[in-house]
mmCIF file of C-alpha atoms and ligand atoms in Angstrom:
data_model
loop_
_atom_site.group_PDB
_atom_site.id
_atom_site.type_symbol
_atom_site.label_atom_id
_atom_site.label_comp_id
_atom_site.label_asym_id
_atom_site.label_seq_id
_atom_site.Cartn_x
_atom_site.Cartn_y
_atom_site.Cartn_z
ATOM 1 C CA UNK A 767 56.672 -38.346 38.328
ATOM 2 C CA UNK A 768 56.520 -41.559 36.892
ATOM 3 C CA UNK A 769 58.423 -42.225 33.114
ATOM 4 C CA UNK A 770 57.773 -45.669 31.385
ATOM 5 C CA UNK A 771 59.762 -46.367 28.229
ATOM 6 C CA UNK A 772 59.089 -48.822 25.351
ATOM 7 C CA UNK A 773 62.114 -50.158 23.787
ATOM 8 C CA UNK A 774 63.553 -52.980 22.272
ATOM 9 C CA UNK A 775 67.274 -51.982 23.020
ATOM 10 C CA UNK A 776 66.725 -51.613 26.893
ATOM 11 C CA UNK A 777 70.596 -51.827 27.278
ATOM 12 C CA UNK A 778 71.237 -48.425 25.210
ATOM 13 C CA UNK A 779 69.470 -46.918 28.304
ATOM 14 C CA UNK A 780 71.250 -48.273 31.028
ATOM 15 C CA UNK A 781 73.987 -45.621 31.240
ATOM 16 C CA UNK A 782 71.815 -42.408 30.835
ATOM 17 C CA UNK A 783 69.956 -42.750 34.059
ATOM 18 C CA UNK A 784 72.649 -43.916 36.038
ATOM 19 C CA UNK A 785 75.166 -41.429 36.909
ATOM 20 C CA UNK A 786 75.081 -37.528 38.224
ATOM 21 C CA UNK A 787 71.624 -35.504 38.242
ATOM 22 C CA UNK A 788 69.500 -38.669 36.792
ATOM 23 C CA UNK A 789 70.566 -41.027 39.373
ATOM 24 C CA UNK A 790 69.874 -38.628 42.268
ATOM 25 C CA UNK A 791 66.328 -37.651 41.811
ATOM 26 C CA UNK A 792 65.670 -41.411 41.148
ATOM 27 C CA UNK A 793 67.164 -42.088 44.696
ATOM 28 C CA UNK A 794 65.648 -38.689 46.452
ATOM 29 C CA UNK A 795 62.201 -39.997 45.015
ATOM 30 C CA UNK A 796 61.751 -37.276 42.406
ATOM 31 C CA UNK A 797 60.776 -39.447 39.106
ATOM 32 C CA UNK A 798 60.630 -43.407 39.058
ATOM 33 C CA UNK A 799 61.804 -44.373 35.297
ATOM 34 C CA UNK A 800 60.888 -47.926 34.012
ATOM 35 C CA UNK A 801 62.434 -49.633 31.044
ATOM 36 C CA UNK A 802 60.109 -51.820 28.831
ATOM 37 C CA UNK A 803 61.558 -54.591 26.598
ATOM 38 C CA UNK A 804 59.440 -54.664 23.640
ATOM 39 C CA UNK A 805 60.846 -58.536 22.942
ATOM 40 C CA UNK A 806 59.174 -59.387 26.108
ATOM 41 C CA UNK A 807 55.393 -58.772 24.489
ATOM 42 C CA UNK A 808 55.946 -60.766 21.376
ATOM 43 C CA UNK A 809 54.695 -64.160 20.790
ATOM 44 C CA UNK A 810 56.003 -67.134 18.893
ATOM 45 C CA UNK A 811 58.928 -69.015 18.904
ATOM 46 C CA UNK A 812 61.260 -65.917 17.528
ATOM 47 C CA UNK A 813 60.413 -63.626 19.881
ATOM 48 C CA UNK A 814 59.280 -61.469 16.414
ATOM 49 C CA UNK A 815 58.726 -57.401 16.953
ATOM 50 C CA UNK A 816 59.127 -56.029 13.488
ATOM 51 C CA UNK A 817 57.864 -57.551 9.897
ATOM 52 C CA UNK A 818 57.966 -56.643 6.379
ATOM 53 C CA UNK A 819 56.508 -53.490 4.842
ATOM 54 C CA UNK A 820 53.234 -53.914 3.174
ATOM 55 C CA UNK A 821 53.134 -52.438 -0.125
ATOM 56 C CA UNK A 822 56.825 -53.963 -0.837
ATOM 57 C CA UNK A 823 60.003 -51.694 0.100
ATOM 58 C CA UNK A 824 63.292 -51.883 2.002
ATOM 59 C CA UNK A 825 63.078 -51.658 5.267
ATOM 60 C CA UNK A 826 61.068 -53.622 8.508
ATOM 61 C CA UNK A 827 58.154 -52.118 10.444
ATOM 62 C CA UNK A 828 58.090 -52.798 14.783
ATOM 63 C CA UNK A 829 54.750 -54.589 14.555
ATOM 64 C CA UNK A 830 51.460 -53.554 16.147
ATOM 65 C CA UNK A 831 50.816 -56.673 19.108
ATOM 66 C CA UNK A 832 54.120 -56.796 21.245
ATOM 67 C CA UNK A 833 53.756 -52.789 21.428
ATOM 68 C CA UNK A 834 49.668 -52.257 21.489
ATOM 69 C CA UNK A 835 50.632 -55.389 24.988
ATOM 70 C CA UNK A 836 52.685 -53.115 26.795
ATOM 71 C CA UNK A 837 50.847 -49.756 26.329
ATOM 72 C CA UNK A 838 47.493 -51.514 27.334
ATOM 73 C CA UNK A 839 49.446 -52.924 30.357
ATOM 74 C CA UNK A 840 50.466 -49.926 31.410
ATOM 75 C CA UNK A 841 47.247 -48.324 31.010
ATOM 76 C CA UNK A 842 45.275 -50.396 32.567
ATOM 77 C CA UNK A 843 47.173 -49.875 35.903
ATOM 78 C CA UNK A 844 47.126 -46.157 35.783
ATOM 79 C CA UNK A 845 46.277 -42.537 33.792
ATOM 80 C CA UNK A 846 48.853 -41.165 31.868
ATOM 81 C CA UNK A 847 49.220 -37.872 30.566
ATOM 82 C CA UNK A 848 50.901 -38.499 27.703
ATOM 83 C CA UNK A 849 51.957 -41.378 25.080
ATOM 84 C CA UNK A 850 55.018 -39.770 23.390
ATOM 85 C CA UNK A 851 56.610 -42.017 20.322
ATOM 86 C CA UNK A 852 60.344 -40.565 19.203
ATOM 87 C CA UNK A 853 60.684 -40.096 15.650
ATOM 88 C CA UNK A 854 62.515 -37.706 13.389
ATOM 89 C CA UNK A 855 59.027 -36.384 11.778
ATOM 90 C CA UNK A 856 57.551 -35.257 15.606
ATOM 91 C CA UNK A 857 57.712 -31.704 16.678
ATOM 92 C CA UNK A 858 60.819 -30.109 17.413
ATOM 93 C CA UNK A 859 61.704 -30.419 20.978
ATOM 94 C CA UNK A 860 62.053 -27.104 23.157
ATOM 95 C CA UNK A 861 62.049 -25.828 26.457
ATOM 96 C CA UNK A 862 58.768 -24.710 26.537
ATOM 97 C CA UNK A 863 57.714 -28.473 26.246
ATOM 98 C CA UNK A 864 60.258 -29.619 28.299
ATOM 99 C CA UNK A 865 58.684 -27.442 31.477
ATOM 100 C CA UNK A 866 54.943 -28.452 30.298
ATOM 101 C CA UNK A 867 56.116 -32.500 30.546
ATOM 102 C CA UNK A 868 57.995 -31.576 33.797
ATOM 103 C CA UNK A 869 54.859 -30.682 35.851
ATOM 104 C CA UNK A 870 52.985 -34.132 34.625
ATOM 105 C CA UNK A 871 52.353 -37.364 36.473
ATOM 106 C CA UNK A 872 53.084 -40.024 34.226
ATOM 107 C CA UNK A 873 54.208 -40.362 30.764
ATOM 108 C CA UNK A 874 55.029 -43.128 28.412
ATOM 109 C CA UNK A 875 57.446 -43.064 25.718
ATOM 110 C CA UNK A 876 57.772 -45.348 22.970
ATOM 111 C CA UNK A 877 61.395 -45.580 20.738
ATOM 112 C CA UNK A 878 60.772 -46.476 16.996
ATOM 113 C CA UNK A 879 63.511 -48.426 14.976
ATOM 114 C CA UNK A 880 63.997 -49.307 11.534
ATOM 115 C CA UNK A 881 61.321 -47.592 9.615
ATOM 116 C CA UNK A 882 59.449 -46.727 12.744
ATOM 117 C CA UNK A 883 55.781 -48.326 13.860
ATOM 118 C CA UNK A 884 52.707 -49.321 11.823
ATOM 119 C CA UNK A 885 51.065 -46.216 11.594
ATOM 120 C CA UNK A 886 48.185 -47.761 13.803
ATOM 121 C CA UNK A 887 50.035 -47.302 16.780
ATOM 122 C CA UNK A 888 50.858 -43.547 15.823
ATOM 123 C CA UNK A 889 46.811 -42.920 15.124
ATOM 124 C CA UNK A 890 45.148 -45.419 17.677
ATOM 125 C CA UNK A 891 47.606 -44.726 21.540
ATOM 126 C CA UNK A 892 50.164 -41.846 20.803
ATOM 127 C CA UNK A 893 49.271 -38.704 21.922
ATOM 128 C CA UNK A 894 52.388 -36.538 20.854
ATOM 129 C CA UNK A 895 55.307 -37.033 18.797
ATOM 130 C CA UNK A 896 58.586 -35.374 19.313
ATOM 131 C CA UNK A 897 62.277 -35.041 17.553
ATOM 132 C CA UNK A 898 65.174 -33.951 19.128
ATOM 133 C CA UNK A 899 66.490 -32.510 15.674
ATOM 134 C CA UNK A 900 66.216 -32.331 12.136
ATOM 135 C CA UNK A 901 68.661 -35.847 11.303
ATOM 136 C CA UNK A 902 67.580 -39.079 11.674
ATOM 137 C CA UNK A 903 69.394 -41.742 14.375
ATOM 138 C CA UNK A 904 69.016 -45.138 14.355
ATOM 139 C CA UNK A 905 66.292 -45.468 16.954
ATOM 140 C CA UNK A 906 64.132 -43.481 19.175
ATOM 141 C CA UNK A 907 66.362 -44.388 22.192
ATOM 142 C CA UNK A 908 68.879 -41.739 22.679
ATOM 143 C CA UNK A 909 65.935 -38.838 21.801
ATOM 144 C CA UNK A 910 64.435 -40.547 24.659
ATOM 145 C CA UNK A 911 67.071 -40.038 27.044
ATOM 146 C CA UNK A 912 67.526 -36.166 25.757
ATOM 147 C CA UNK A 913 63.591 -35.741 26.283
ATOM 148 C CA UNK A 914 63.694 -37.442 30.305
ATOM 149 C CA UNK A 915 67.191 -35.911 31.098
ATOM 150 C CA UNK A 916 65.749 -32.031 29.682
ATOM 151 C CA UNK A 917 62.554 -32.854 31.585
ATOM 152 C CA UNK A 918 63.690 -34.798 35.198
ATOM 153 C CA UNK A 919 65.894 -31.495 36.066
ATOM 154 C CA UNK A 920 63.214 -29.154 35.575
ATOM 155 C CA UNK A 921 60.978 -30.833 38.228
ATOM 156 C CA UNK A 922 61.536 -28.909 41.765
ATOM 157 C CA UNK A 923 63.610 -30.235 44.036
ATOM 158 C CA UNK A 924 65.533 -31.996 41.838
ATOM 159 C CA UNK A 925 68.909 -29.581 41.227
ATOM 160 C CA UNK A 926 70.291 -28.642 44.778
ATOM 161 C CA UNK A 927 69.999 -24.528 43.583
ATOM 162 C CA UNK A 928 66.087 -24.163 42.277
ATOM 163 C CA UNK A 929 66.962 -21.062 40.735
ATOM 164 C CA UNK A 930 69.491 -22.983 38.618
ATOM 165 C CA UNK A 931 66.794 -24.207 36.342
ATOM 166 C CA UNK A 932 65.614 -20.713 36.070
ATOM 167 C CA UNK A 933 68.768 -19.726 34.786
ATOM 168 C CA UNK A 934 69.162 -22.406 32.288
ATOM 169 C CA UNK A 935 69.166 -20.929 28.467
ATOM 170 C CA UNK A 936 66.080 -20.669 26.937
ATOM 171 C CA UNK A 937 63.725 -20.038 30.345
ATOM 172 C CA UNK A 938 63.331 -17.078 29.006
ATOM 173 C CA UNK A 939 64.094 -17.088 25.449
ATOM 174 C CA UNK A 940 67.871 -15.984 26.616
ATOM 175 C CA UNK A 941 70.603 -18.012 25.921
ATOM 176 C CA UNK A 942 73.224 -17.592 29.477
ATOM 177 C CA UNK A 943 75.780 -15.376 29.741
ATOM 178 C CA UNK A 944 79.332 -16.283 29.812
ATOM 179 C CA UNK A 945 80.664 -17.972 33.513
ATOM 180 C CA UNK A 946 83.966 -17.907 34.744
ATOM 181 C CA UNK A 947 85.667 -19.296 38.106
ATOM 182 C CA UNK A 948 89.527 -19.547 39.265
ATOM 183 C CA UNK A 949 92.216 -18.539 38.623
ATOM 184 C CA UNK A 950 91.403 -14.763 38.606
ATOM 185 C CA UNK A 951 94.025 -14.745 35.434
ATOM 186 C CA UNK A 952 95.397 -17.534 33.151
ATOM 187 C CA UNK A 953 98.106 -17.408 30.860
ATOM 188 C CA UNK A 954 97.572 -13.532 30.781
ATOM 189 C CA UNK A 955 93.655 -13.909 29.784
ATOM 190 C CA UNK A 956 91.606 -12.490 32.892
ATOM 191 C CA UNK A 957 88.284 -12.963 34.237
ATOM 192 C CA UNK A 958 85.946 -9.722 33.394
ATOM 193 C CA UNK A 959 86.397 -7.436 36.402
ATOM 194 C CA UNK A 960 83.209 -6.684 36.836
ATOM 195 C CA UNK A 961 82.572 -10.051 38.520
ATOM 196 C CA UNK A 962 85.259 -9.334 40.541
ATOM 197 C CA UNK A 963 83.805 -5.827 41.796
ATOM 198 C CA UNK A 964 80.806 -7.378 44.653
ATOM 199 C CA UNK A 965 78.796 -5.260 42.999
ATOM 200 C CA UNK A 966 75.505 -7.464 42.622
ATOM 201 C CA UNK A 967 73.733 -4.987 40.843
ATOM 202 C CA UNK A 968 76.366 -4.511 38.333
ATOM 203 C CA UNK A 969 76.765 -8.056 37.822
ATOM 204 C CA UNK A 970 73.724 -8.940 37.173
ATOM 205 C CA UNK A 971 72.995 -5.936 34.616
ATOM 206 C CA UNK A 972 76.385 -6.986 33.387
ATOM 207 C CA UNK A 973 74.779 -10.617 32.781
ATOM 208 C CA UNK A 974 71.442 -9.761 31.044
ATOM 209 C CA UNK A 975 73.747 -7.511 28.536
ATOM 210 C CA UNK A 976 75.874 -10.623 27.672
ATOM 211 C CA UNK A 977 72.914 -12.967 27.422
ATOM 212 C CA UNK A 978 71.040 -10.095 25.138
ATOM 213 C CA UNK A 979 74.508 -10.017 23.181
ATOM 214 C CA UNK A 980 74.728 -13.785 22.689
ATOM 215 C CA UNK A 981 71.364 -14.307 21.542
ATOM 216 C CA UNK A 982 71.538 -11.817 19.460
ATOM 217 C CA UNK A 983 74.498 -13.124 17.706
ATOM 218 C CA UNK A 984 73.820 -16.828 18.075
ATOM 219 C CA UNK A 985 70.128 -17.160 17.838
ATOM 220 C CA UNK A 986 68.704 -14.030 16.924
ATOM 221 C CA UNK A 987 65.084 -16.242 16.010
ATOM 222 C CA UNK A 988 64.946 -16.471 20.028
ATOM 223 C CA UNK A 989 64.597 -12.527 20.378
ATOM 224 C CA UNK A 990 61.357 -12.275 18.224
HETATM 225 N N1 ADE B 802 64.370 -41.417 15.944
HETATM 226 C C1 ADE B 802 65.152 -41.303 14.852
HETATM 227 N N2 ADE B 802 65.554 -40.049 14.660
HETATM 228 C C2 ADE B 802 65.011 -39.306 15.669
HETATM 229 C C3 ADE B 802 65.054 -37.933 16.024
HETATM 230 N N3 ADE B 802 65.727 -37.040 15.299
HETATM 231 N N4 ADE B 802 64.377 -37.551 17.113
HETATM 232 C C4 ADE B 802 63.668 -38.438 17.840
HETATM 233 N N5 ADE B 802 63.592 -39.745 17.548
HETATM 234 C C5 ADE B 802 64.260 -40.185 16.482
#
């Protein structure tokens, strides 16, 4: 899989990609992510990406050339399947989308800032728009790195144990179960014996009744 991002705060997404789970399926092959610099498109002597609002109002708008440059660059040297712009007024990311974006080939995703993009860039090259949550940040950035970081693990091969993914919360509308490891007992609080027992069939019924019992509590919208 190949990830291209538009940005004109590359630096914000140096640290993301570079540690743990990210780093690895970069070096084992599994996704290729590119960072764009916006700045790097625009003309003139400033270097300009963003201009005032038409219409009057506080607030600049990341102009149509420098961005309309790099998404035409990109497509002209191959497909992608889709041109995703971050902004608090997309759809509500979820897992469903995450493992629909995981089986693609390439995607592009462009990080708004200040009062976002001229609209023209929304209507004419974006093909979805997605939020990580109902509050507004102060750039598309660090939705970014939530949308490639849910998205990179879910492709296979990527975490050592497949069925780790599987298990995550919300594969199947389930939020996990409870985990434990050692010591067996801490400060007089013990680990549920059941997981104890070697009974696999009891521990795994054990499981789906604590991940039924959690969602139900927690995020009873899940169960319907
Ligand atoms: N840019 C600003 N706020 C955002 C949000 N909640 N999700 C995605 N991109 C954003």
């Amino acid at each position: 899989m190949r990830i291209d991002i538009l940005t004109i705060l590359p630096e914000l997404l140096e640290g993301p990609f570079s540690a743990s789970i990210m780093k690895r399926a970069q070096e084992k092959g599994h996704v290729e992510i590119h960072v764009h610099n916006i700045r790097d498109y625009a003309s003139g002597k400033h270097k300009n990406v963003d201009d005032y609002q038409y219409g009057g109002g506080a607030g600049m708008v990341m102009m149509i050339e420098p961005i309309s440059s790099v998404i035409n660059e990109l497509k002209a040297a191959r497909n992608y399947d889709e041109i995703i712009y971050m902004t608090p007024d997309g759809e509500i990311l979820e897992q469903a989308a995450c493992n629909d974006f995981s089986l693609m080939k390439n995607i592009m995703i462009l990080c708004g800032h200040y009062k976002g993009v001229d609209e023209r860039i929304r209507e004419h090259f974006i093909t979805r728009e997605i939020s990580i949550g109902s509050y507004v940040l102060s750039g598309g950035e660090l939705g970014a790195a939530v949308l490639v970081d849910s998205v990179v693990r879910l492709i296979p091969g990527v975490l050592n144990d497949e069925t780790s993914a599987l298990t995550d919360s919300f594969q199947d509308n389930l939020l996990s179960p409870p985990v434990y490891t050692r010591p067996e007992e801490y400060n007089g609080w013990k680990v549920p014996g059941v997981l104890l027992s070697g009974n696999f069939a009891k521990i795994e019924q054990w499981r789906e009744e604590k991940a039924i019992e959690r969602t139900k509590e927690r995020r009873p919208d899940l169960l319907k």
